[in-house]
XYZ file of C-alpha atoms in Angstrom:
639
model
C -20.838 63.122 52.833
C -18.671 60.044 53.345
C -15.121 59.013 52.695
C -14.181 55.449 51.753
C -10.381 55.325 51.920
C -10.079 55.233 55.708
C -13.377 53.400 55.978
C -11.686 50.643 54.033
C -8.820 50.486 56.525
C -11.464 50.295 59.205
C -12.856 47.037 57.920
C -9.431 45.460 57.664
C -8.631 46.070 61.321
C -12.164 45.302 62.406
C -12.074 41.623 61.412
C -13.311 39.183 64.028
C -9.995 37.364 64.342
C -8.234 40.637 65.022
C -10.562 41.458 67.871
C -9.729 38.172 69.520
C -5.996 38.642 69.072
C -6.236 42.159 70.443
C -8.054 40.830 73.461
C -5.201 38.513 74.369
C -2.277 40.586 73.158
C -3.272 44.106 74.174
C -6.345 44.366 76.350
C -6.126 41.455 78.758
C -3.077 42.705 80.649
C -4.761 46.007 81.485
C -8.054 44.340 82.328
C -6.427 41.916 84.743
C -4.912 44.856 86.578
C -8.331 46.515 86.845
C -10.510 43.425 87.119
C -11.720 44.131 90.643
C -12.732 47.670 89.676
C -14.625 46.520 86.629
C -16.488 43.784 88.468
C -17.790 46.292 90.984
C -18.526 49.062 88.475
C -22.212 49.669 87.609
C -23.791 49.001 84.245
C -23.380 51.690 81.612
C -26.619 51.325 79.728
C -27.991 54.349 77.962
C -30.681 54.724 80.595
C -28.252 54.500 83.496
C -26.037 57.164 81.978
C -28.483 59.768 83.213
C -28.223 58.728 86.853
C -25.717 59.088 89.643
C -24.902 55.408 89.281
C -23.836 56.021 85.704
C -21.624 58.860 86.866
C -19.764 56.411 89.105
C -19.313 54.103 86.128
C -18.017 56.946 83.986
C -15.509 57.926 86.656
C -14.275 54.346 86.672
C -13.870 54.553 82.917
C -11.611 57.563 83.251
C -9.256 55.564 85.451
C -8.741 52.829 82.862
C -9.136 55.042 79.775
C -5.398 55.488 79.031
C -4.799 51.733 79.010
C -7.449 50.261 76.775
C -10.445 52.494 76.167
C -9.196 53.639 72.744
C -8.565 50.033 71.788
C -12.168 49.164 72.576
C -13.683 52.345 71.126
C -11.840 52.118 67.839
C -13.231 48.829 66.462
C -16.745 49.736 67.575
C -16.506 53.149 65.971
C -15.104 51.749 62.777
C -17.752 49.043 62.693
C -20.489 51.628 63.138
C -19.289 54.160 60.565
C -17.406 51.941 58.175
C -18.021 48.235 57.773
C -21.727 48.315 58.441
C -24.044 51.037 57.161
C -23.802 54.395 58.846
C -26.031 54.642 61.924
C -28.330 56.993 60.085
C -28.846 54.570 57.230
C -30.571 52.227 59.666
C -33.541 54.516 59.154
C -33.689 53.457 55.509
C -35.222 50.243 54.184
C -32.687 47.473 53.422
C -33.321 47.837 49.722
C -31.927 51.369 49.877
C -28.525 50.162 51.093
C -25.786 49.264 48.612
C -24.791 45.596 48.590
C -21.292 44.313 49.300
C -20.309 47.580 50.950
C -17.908 46.327 53.606
C -16.187 44.018 51.126
C -15.304 46.953 48.904
C -14.136 49.059 51.818
C -11.917 46.231 53.024
C -10.291 46.138 49.607
C -9.662 49.892 49.607
C -8.152 49.690 53.075
C -5.845 46.849 52.147
C -4.592 48.584 49.000
C -3.973 51.750 50.987
C -2.014 50.024 53.772
C 0.069 47.886 51.413
C 0.845 50.945 49.272
C 2.071 52.895 52.283
C 4.243 49.987 53.454
C 5.746 49.596 50.002
C 6.477 53.315 49.716
C 7.989 53.476 53.220
C 10.406 50.715 52.272
C 11.270 52.568 49.078
C 11.686 55.996 50.683
C 13.842 54.758 53.565
C 15.659 52.171 51.451
C 14.709 49.460 53.921
C 13.187 46.004 53.907
C 9.431 45.605 53.866
C 9.573 44.145 57.382
C 11.417 47.236 58.625
C 8.859 49.459 56.879
C 6.004 47.731 58.729
C 7.795 48.160 62.029
C 8.403 51.820 61.229
C 4.717 52.366 60.465
C 3.659 50.692 63.716
C 6.124 52.797 65.677
C 4.628 55.962 64.181
C 1.194 55.119 65.583
C 0.389 56.304 69.150
C 1.011 53.666 71.793
C -2.699 53.327 72.662
C -3.413 52.011 69.170
C -0.189 50.204 68.303
C -1.716 46.836 69.185
C -3.803 46.924 66.001
C -0.787 47.559 63.853
C 1.393 44.913 65.462
C -1.278 42.236 65.131
C -1.813 43.066 61.468
C 1.919 42.967 60.884
C 2.183 39.616 62.662
C -0.599 37.941 60.701
C -0.222 39.496 57.251
C 3.291 40.934 57.350
C 5.304 37.928 56.120
C 2.955 37.415 53.169
C 2.914 41.094 52.239
C 6.700 41.216 52.432
C 7.140 38.142 50.268
C 4.837 39.433 47.545
C 6.241 42.966 47.525
C 9.753 41.534 47.329
C 8.580 39.717 44.196
C 7.577 43.142 42.763
C 3.848 42.602 43.047
C 1.825 45.773 43.552
C -0.814 46.485 46.198
C -3.717 45.377 43.966
C -2.146 41.965 43.419
C -1.232 41.583 47.096
C -4.738 42.375 48.325
C -6.480 40.154 45.805
C -4.151 37.274 46.684
C -4.877 37.786 50.409
C -8.598 37.655 49.543
C -9.121 41.110 51.020
C -10.121 42.215 47.543
C -12.633 40.006 45.766
C -14.139 39.896 42.309
C -17.861 39.258 42.344
C -19.273 37.074 39.534
C -19.957 39.145 36.472
C -18.166 42.185 37.890
C -14.877 43.738 36.747
C -11.562 43.076 38.457
C -11.002 46.319 40.362
C -7.543 47.860 40.675
C -5.963 51.181 41.646
C -2.635 50.832 39.857
C -1.953 50.054 36.189
C -2.061 46.249 35.698
C 1.257 44.352 35.598
C 2.699 43.501 32.183
C 1.581 39.873 32.503
C -1.954 41.035 33.230
C -3.717 41.499 36.543
C -5.454 38.105 36.547
C -2.226 36.246 35.796
C -0.337 38.142 38.498
C -3.029 37.395 41.079
C -3.021 33.695 40.134
C 0.738 33.580 40.604
C 0.532 35.323 43.985
C -2.206 32.999 45.226
C -0.092 30.029 44.251
C 2.731 31.372 46.405
C 0.427 31.806 49.410
C -1.809 28.756 49.001
C -0.056 26.740 51.697
C -0.205 29.478 54.333
C -1.610 28.149 57.597
C -1.733 31.562 59.274
C -4.296 32.930 56.844
C -6.547 29.892 57.378
C -6.734 30.479 61.128
C -8.318 33.917 60.904
C -11.980 32.931 61.065
C -14.525 31.791 63.597
C -13.412 33.894 66.568
C -15.970 35.688 68.784
C -16.392 39.438 68.958
C -14.562 41.517 71.539
C -17.935 42.709 72.807
C -18.969 39.124 73.549
C -16.801 39.218 76.668
C -19.012 39.904 79.719
C -16.674 42.516 81.190
C -17.012 44.691 78.088
C -20.577 44.052 76.987
C -22.102 46.999 78.863
C -19.402 49.393 77.705
C -19.874 48.238 74.127
C -23.587 48.933 74.359
C -22.925 52.400 75.751
C -20.536 53.213 72.916
C -22.993 51.906 70.333
C -25.658 54.104 71.899
C -23.433 57.163 71.515
C -22.717 56.340 67.879
C -26.419 56.025 67.089
C -27.757 58.896 69.180
C -24.913 61.386 68.544
C -25.078 62.401 72.205
C -22.006 62.820 74.433
C -20.482 59.648 75.831
C -19.596 61.426 79.046
C -22.604 63.405 80.279
C -23.161 62.858 83.989
C -26.249 65.040 84.361
C -27.947 64.096 81.067
C -28.337 67.648 79.727
C -26.722 66.694 76.362
C -23.557 68.691 77.104
C -20.178 67.416 78.258
C -16.854 68.449 79.776
C -15.039 65.921 77.581
C -13.873 67.102 74.108
C -14.407 64.075 71.860
C -16.909 61.197 71.750
C -19.554 63.791 70.783
C -18.399 66.042 73.632
C -17.572 69.732 73.559
C -15.868 69.607 70.175
C -19.441 69.177 68.932
C -21.437 71.386 71.306
C -20.666 74.043 73.891
C -18.675 72.895 76.883
C -20.731 72.185 80.009
C -19.543 74.218 82.998
C -21.262 71.996 85.598
C -21.777 68.387 84.581
C -23.453 67.552 87.881
C -26.366 69.925 87.415
C -28.911 69.301 84.664
C -30.152 72.917 84.845
C -26.719 74.330 83.957
C -25.713 74.195 80.273
C -24.830 76.495 77.341
C -27.646 78.377 75.652
C -30.187 78.688 78.462
C -31.580 81.965 79.686
C -29.818 82.938 82.936
C -31.308 81.756 86.210
C -32.022 84.834 88.365
C -29.523 86.744 86.244
C -26.761 84.398 87.422
C -26.241 86.308 90.649
C -24.573 83.399 92.432
C -23.386 81.080 89.654
C -23.070 80.742 85.878
C -26.188 78.870 84.755
C -25.619 79.246 80.988
C -21.855 78.684 80.851
C -21.118 81.958 79.077
C -18.667 82.937 81.818
C -20.671 85.963 82.949
C -22.021 85.898 86.505
C -21.975 87.727 89.816
C -22.947 91.260 90.844
C -21.239 94.546 90.060
C -20.184 95.878 93.500
C -20.450 99.443 92.269
C -24.208 99.435 91.674
C -25.426 96.023 92.838
C -26.694 95.059 89.349
C -25.970 91.488 88.201
C -23.427 91.452 85.376
C -25.600 89.159 83.274
C -28.496 91.625 83.509
C -26.277 94.642 82.888
C -24.437 93.226 79.880
C -26.815 90.691 78.318
C -30.386 91.845 78.951
C -31.959 92.771 75.620
C -28.768 91.838 73.748
C -30.464 89.390 71.366
C -28.439 86.490 72.736
C -28.715 83.390 70.565
C -26.884 80.213 69.706
C -25.901 78.589 66.438
C -26.902 75.045 65.458
C -25.752 73.113 62.398
C -27.810 70.257 60.974
C -25.539 68.745 58.385
C -23.374 66.077 56.854
C -19.649 65.316 56.941
C -18.835 68.596 55.228
C -20.472 70.425 58.134
C -18.830 68.085 60.643
C -15.616 68.898 58.768
C -14.406 65.474 57.713
C -10.644 65.465 57.283
C -7.918 62.861 56.923
C -4.437 64.384 57.326
C -2.547 63.837 54.051
C 0.631 63.099 55.992
C -1.023 59.859 57.148
C -0.357 58.456 53.675
C 2.414 60.669 52.288
C 5.581 58.805 53.243
C 7.857 61.783 52.623
C 6.028 63.628 55.435
C 5.245 60.673 57.685
C 6.481 60.589 61.288
C 5.264 59.871 64.799
C 4.171 63.511 64.972
C 1.951 62.954 61.927
C -0.108 60.386 63.825
C -0.146 62.087 67.232
C -3.772 63.152 66.763
C -4.943 59.721 65.575
C -6.819 58.740 68.793
C -8.601 62.092 68.904
C -9.487 61.878 65.224
C -10.999 58.418 65.602
C -13.002 59.380 68.691
C -14.357 62.335 66.707
C -15.319 59.987 63.853
C -12.613 61.473 61.596
C -14.412 64.821 61.848
C -13.013 68.130 63.146
C -16.058 70.202 64.183
C -13.847 72.380 66.399
C -12.438 73.914 63.174
C -15.602 73.872 61.071
C -17.295 76.600 59.076
C -20.335 76.940 61.339
C -19.232 75.869 64.840
C -15.407 76.078 64.794
C -13.893 77.677 67.894
C -10.249 76.509 68.117
C -7.283 77.611 66.016
C -6.839 75.145 63.181
C -4.071 72.575 63.417
C -4.916 70.978 60.069
C -3.936 73.796 57.726
C -5.619 77.052 56.782
C -7.291 78.990 59.563
C -10.498 78.862 61.579
C -13.360 81.233 60.919
C -16.926 80.300 61.792
C -20.410 81.647 62.193
C -20.171 80.891 65.914
C -16.961 82.896 66.368
C -18.453 85.867 64.524
C -21.667 85.725 66.554
C -19.568 85.572 69.729
C -17.534 88.614 68.679
C -20.762 90.443 67.847
C -22.242 89.622 71.233
C -19.964 88.212 73.951
C -23.036 86.883 75.757
C -23.238 84.146 73.066
C -20.180 82.362 74.460
C -20.268 78.527 74.153
C -23.760 78.457 72.612
C -23.046 76.119 69.696
C -24.184 72.704 68.519
C -22.833 70.765 65.543
C -25.445 68.103 64.880
C -23.887 66.554 61.810
C -22.870 63.083 60.771
C -20.866 61.438 58.036
C -23.377 60.408 55.420
C -26.028 62.901 56.517
C -28.830 63.640 54.063
C -32.389 64.933 54.148
C -33.499 61.319 54.703
C -31.488 60.347 57.761
C -31.296 63.825 59.275
C -34.805 63.224 60.579
C -33.303 60.847 63.125
C -30.193 62.892 63.835
C -32.155 66.035 64.638
C -33.493 64.457 67.823
C -30.117 64.973 69.484
C -30.785 68.733 69.431
C -30.499 70.262 72.899
C -32.912 73.204 73.101
C -35.665 73.894 75.610
C -38.401 75.949 74.028
C -39.316 77.661 77.299
C -35.982 78.032 79.092
C -33.395 78.618 76.366
C -32.336 81.434 74.057
C -33.369 81.433 70.389
C -31.019 79.827 67.855
C -29.819 80.277 64.305
C -30.127 76.858 62.666
C -28.160 76.111 59.498
C -29.672 73.224 57.525
C -26.898 72.063 55.182
C -26.935 68.599 53.640
C -24.982 69.684 50.609
C -24.386 66.449 48.733
C -25.630 63.112 49.985
C -29.115 63.480 48.553
C -27.504 63.042 45.131
C -24.359 61.171 46.170
C -24.135 57.403 46.553
C -21.831 54.599 45.464
C -24.301 52.625 43.370
C -23.681 51.885 39.722
C -27.227 53.046 38.961
C -26.574 56.158 41.015
C -29.369 58.257 39.468
C -31.993 55.780 40.668
C -30.829 56.197 44.272
C -30.896 59.990 44.412
C -33.483 61.852 46.464
C -36.353 63.116 44.310
C -37.712 66.668 44.614
C -40.914 65.277 46.124
C -38.970 63.302 48.735
C -36.795 66.330 49.462
C -39.813 68.491 50.168
C -41.317 65.888 52.476
C -38.057 65.244 54.349
C -37.212 68.890 54.906
C -40.731 69.810 55.951
C -40.720 67.022 58.551
C -37.447 68.358 59.921
C -38.754 71.926 60.031
C -41.944 70.893 61.799
C -39.841 69.107 64.399
C -37.728 72.234 64.846
C -40.882 74.295 65.258
C -41.795 72.112 68.220
C -38.358 72.510 69.833
C -36.877 75.915 69.045
C -37.645 78.965 71.203
C -39.604 81.753 69.581
C -37.644 84.288 67.464
C -35.259 81.650 66.143
C -34.082 81.545 62.519
C -33.450 78.730 60.021
C -31.190 79.074 56.974
C -31.555 76.394 54.299
C -28.347 75.885 52.307
C -28.508 74.629 48.730
C -26.584 71.653 47.405
C -23.095 72.068 46.005
C -22.288 71.764 42.313
C -19.854 68.870 42.580
C -18.565 69.139 39.024
C -15.960 71.388 40.633
C -14.290 68.246 42.040
C -13.541 66.423 38.794
C -12.731 69.611 36.913
C -10.009 70.601 39.368
C -8.603 67.287 40.592
C -8.949 64.463 38.087
C -5.505 64.842 36.490
C -3.616 65.720 39.686
C -1.670 63.205 41.754
C -3.269 61.935 44.923
C -1.084 61.994 48.100
C -0.724 58.229 47.687
C 0.698 58.729 44.186
C 2.990 61.683 44.744
C 6.149 59.661 45.478
C 6.086 57.671 42.236
C 3.625 59.826 40.289
C 1.448 56.772 39.718
C -1.979 57.480 41.284
C -4.165 60.320 40.050
C -7.544 61.268 41.460
C -9.084 59.926 38.272
C -7.601 56.494 39.052
C -8.781 56.689 42.658
C -12.312 57.657 41.632
C -12.407 54.811 39.096
C -11.208 52.314 41.719
C -13.875 53.387 44.212
C -16.587 53.321 41.555
C -15.569 49.825 40.502
C -15.902 48.623 44.112
C -19.202 50.516 44.520
C -17.848 52.414 47.527
C -17.453 55.826 45.930
C -18.749 58.687 48.076
C -20.363 60.043 44.904
C -20.542 57.991 41.722
C -22.401 60.797 39.992
C -19.682 63.433 40.337
C -16.460 61.452 40.810
C -16.527 59.959 37.341
C -15.061 60.498 33.902
C -18.620 60.355 32.510
C -19.372 64.020 31.827
C -23.012 63.311 31.048
C -23.471 61.669 34.437
C -21.729 64.577 36.186
C -24.096 66.993 34.478
C -27.165 64.928 35.359
C -26.072 64.782 39.002
C -25.679 68.552 39.115
C -29.058 68.930 37.447
C -30.687 66.887 40.222
C -28.763 68.864 42.862
C -30.129 72.092 41.386
C -33.665 70.675 41.461
C -33.299 69.843 45.159
C -31.862 73.274 45.878
C -34.902 74.798 44.191
C -37.112 72.798 46.559
C -35.305 74.385 49.505
C -35.628 77.807 47.922
C -39.382 77.328 47.450
C -39.819 76.176 51.052
C -38.088 79.321 52.279
C -40.299 81.459 50.042
C -43.670 79.917 50.840
C -43.634 78.133 54.207
C -44.331 79.779 57.562
C -43.636 78.501 61.052
C -44.599 79.638 64.514
C -41.206 79.919 66.178
C -38.769 80.804 63.401
C -38.480 82.417 60.000
C -36.826 80.618 57.090
C -34.208 81.837 54.616
C -32.362 80.265 51.717
C -28.861 80.703 50.334
C -26.928 78.903 47.602
C -23.857 76.988 48.666
C -21.144 79.644 48.138
C -18.656 77.548 46.152
C -18.326 79.944 43.233
C -17.785 82.970 45.486
C -15.326 80.994 47.600
C -13.271 80.055 44.534
C -13.279 83.671 43.327
C -12.161 84.935 46.731
C -9.382 82.360 46.946
C -8.219 83.249 43.431
C -7.904 86.906 44.489
C -5.687 85.732 47.355
C -3.413 83.900 44.906
C -4.729 80.406 45.584
C -5.573 77.521 43.256
C -9.066 75.921 43.054
C -7.816 72.422 43.964
C -6.667 73.754 47.342
C -10.321 74.186 48.298
C -10.802 70.382 48.268
C -9.648 67.915 50.905
C -6.526 66.264 49.411
C -7.024 62.721 50.729
C -10.667 62.083 49.893
C -10.832 64.480 46.953
C -14.415 65.233 47.894
C -14.926 67.483 50.937
C -14.343 71.238 51.342
C -10.909 71.943 52.813
C -10.111 74.051 55.863
C -9.445 77.019 53.580
C -12.805 76.610 51.831
C -14.597 76.415 55.183
C -13.013 79.608 56.487
C -13.665 81.565 53.292
C -17.235 80.295 53.114
C -17.905 81.701 56.568
C -17.133 85.231 55.458
C -19.405 84.934 52.425
C -22.297 83.565 54.503
C -21.825 86.286 57.104
C -21.838 89.111 54.572
C -24.992 87.789 52.920
C -26.794 87.612 56.251
C -25.486 91.001 57.329
C -26.762 92.743 54.199
C -29.928 90.777 53.441
C -31.125 89.437 56.821
C -29.515 91.586 59.545
C -32.227 90.521 61.999
C -30.787 87.011 61.932
C -27.453 88.060 63.398
C -28.866 90.290 66.088
C -27.433 93.632 67.126
C -23.897 94.247 68.253
C -23.541 94.261 72.028
C -22.263 97.685 73.199
C -20.845 96.068 76.356
C -18.483 93.674 74.582
C -15.339 95.515 75.693
C -16.495 95.611 79.308
C -17.354 91.924 79.259
C -13.907 91.111 77.899
C -12.174 93.370 80.407
C -13.932 91.833 83.414
C -14.321 88.205 82.367
C -11.398 87.805 79.924
C -12.187 84.700 77.835
C -15.461 84.139 79.723
C -14.392 80.785 81.047
C -12.789 79.426 77.900
C -14.166 76.700 75.698
């Protein structure tokens, strides 16, 4: 499942002219200081990343990372997941991709940024210029170059128009960052000015028509065209497409680095120089001399000479957990304080670099693979944490193989990043959960672009056959049904979005309408005032869920059994109501689309109880040595 608001910002700061300005204003100073190192560093192609030569290159990258790596990573990431189709959509024929996508996202991003600037000036009773400087100062130093360049190029024009009481829609249309296609409506987030939106835009364009600065922002080469950065760009693009760790010296698909598809997404590697050491494998010689599976348990008990791994983990039904999913499973989240000026500060944006290098996802807090205490509200509870408590030998055996925009169609490509050796590794519990994108798209004829039941059956069966060729025997697969997204409109449409809370002028209904007009809505079928269309979308979602249910009932595989469960939205809402909560709190406040941190944690408990009572064999037995493991090995090496 995708989000368009920040994707729109992405396209604004990913313009070709901005890359060039960033090169001269931000990157070049650091590169000159490291030029000799870069010229002698080896190529970082995807093939070389699996060799010792690549390891040398990666070590060089660590030395220059604080200075400019984020600056380079950010535009490439945003280009991959925002302005151009998601990497997974490259698997689809061109006809399946919506037209004009980046143009609409650029418009959303512009309206968002201008709105925040305007509200900052209002809240702090300052000039617009001071508000832009304040916003740039909030952003971490590694990324401030983007903000300063935007402020330099667009700032004077934004300030002039805001000072003339023109709203964000008018400003962005006059800057040509929002465009009206022939025969299409004039899209806007805010109520039109009294003189009319078209008249206001004409007046604003007349004010700006003699601007020379805006005419110089075309025809500049890409940042990646520079020879010094070409190889690094290719390596980053490879990571974005493959969903494999950027920093993986031994090529075992596990990393010691948290983001860039590192250990936030899959168990932390405990030896990144040895391809035979990684989370989830069966122990090598009972790990007498070293920890081959990274669960923190190794060595020999001096009292009886029995290896600890054999004593505590033999016959313990050790297994890992793997999620195959979309942005809900990856736990897409945009902190509301990023656009709520009454809460905005430098502290609000401290996690911005990490968020971008995790693709605006937070898998470390997610419902299936979360393992860290939440810092984004709510609390963390996950299937992985419960499996680890049930059997301490399961430590670090997790993989979150999800992507923003994941569906049954593009998951066939994503699944190839699974790290599991059928002969050497422990079995796994695989959660297949693409809960919305098979019915969600931003097209005006949204029903025509939904996955059909026949396509769903074919897509899922292909994925399951692939899993059967990769998963160790005695694994399990749980197919999760699609969500009933009518819950979103019913509980949010008349509430104020974070962007509209200061002046009480932007509701979720307005936001949804704006995104639908631009054809960049994450789900035109559910995020709409058209009740008939919402019902038809849910009807198709139920049909696709029934396909999954029938597969679980009738299909057999050699290396795993298959189960089905409905997406537990209704039970989650009931549980939250008992705790005194409101339904809208179960939805991400910024995008108005994804499950919140609270919903994820509550959903874990519901899933666990269902498995415990109906499929206890899936969870395995409780390890009687858990207390001894904890006493001897403490946190088993940490995460």
